[in-house]
C-alpha positions as a printed NumPy array, in Angstrom:
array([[-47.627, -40.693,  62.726],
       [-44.287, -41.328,  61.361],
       [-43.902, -42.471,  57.528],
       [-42.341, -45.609,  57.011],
       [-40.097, -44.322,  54.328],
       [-38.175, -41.49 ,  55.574],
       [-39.576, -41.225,  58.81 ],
       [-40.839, -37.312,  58.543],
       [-44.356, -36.579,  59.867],
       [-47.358, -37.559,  57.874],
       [-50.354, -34.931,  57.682],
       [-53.82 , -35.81 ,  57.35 ],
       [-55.04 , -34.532,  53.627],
       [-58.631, -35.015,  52.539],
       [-60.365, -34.737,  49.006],
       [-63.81 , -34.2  ,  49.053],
       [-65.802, -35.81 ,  51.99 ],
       [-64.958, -39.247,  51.336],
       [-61.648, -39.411,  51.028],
       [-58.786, -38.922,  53.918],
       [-55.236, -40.251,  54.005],
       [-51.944, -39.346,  55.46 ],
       [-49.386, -37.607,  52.99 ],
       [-46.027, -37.259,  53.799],
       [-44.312, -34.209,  53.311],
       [-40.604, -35.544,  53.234],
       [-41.06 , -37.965,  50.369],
       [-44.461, -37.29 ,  49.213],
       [-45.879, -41.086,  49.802],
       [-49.387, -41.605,  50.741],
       [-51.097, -43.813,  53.204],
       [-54.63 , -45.267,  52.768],
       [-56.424, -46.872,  55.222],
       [-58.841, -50.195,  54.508],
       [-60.902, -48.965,  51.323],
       [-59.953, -46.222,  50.58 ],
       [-57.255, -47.145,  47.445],
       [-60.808, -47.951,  45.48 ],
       [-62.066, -45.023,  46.272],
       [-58.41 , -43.207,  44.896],
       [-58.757, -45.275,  42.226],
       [-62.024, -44.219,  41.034],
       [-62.434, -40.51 ,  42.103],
       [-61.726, -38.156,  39.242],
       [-58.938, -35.705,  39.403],
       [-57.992, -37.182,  43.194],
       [-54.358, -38.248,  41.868],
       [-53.747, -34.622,  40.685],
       [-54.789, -33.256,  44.105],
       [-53.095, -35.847,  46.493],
       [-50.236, -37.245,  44.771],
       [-47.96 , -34.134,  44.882],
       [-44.723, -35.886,  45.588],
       [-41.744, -36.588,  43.225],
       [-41.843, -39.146,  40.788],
       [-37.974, -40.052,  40.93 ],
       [-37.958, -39.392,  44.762],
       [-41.259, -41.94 ,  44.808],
       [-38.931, -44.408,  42.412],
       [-36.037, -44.537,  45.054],
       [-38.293, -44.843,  48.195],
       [-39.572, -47.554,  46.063],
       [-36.788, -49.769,  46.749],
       [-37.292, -49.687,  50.388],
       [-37.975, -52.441,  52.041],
       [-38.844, -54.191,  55.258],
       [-41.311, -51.22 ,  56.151],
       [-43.051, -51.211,  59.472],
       [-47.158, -49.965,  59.114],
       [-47.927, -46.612,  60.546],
       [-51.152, -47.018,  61.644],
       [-50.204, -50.213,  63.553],
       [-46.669, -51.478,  63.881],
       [-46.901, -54.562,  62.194],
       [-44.57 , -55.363,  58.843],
       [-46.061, -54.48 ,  55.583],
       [-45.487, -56.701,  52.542],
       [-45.175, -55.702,  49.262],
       [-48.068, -56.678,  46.444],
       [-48.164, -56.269,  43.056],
       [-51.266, -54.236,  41.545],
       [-53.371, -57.044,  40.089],
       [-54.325, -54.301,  37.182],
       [-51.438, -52.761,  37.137],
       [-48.568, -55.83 ,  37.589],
       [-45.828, -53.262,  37.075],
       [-46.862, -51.359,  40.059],
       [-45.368, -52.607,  43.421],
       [-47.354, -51.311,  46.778],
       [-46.958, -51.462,  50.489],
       [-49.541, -53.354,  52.125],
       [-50.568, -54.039,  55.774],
       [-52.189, -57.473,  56.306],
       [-53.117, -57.132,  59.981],
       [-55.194, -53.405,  59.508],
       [-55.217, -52.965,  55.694],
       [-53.859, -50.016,  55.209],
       [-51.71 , -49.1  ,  52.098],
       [-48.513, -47.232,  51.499],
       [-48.227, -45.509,  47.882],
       [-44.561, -43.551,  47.096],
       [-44.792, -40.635,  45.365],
       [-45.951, -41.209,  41.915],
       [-48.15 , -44.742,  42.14 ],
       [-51.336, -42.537,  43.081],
       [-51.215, -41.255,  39.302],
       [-49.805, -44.51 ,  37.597],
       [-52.485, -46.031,  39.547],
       [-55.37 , -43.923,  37.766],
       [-53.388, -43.671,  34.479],
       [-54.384, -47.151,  32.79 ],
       [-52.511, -47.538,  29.196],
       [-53.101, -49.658,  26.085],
       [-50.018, -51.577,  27.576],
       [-51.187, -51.88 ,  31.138],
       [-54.203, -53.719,  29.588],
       [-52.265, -55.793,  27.104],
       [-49.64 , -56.829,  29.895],
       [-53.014, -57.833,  32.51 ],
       [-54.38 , -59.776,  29.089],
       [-50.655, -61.487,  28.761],
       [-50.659, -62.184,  32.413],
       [-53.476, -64.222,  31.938],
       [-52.326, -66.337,  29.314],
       [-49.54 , -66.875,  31.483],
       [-51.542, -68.46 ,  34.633]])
């Protein structure tokens, strides 16, 4: 399995006995399949383990776009995180498999006084 990013070969990594996704090795981005970002999201210490990629590296492959899914060819579209709305991911609609860039695993799982303010803000804004 290619990544969509920078194309280098994605290796299965597992935490625990729940948890399996594909991690790049070339740009560190991470690719969950259907359910498994709740499970990232609420597993202790998971980020520290499977998001080993560079932050600034993950910022740049960021800004790619028009990304094809690994798992099954179709084009992903990007969605904002509806806790964190500063958080842009890679999402497939036809399988439901995600794409995270280096660094969203642990800005994911690191909810701030501000993330909460701007989701409170966000509401007032509807």
């Amino acid at each position: 399995m290619q990544c969509p990013k920078c194309d280098d070969t994605m290796l299965p990594v597992e935490f625990g006995t729940e948890i399996k996704v594909m991690r790049c090795p070339g740009c560190g981005g991470i690719l969950c399949r259907a359910g498994e970002l709740q499970k990232l999201r609420s597993e202790w210490l998971v980020d520290t383990v499977l998001d080993t990629g560079n932050t600034v590296e993950g910022l740049r492959q960021n800004e790619i776009r028009d990304i094809d899914c690994p798992d099954c060819d179709a084009k992903m579209v990007r969605i904002q995180d509806t806790e964190q709305t500063h958080i842009t991911l890679d999402s497939c609609q036809d399988c439901g498999s995600t794409f995270l860039d280096a660094g969203e695993l642990t800005d994911l799982k690191n909810v701030t006084l501000v993330d909460h303010v701007r989701r409170l803000l966000s509401l007032f804004n509807k």
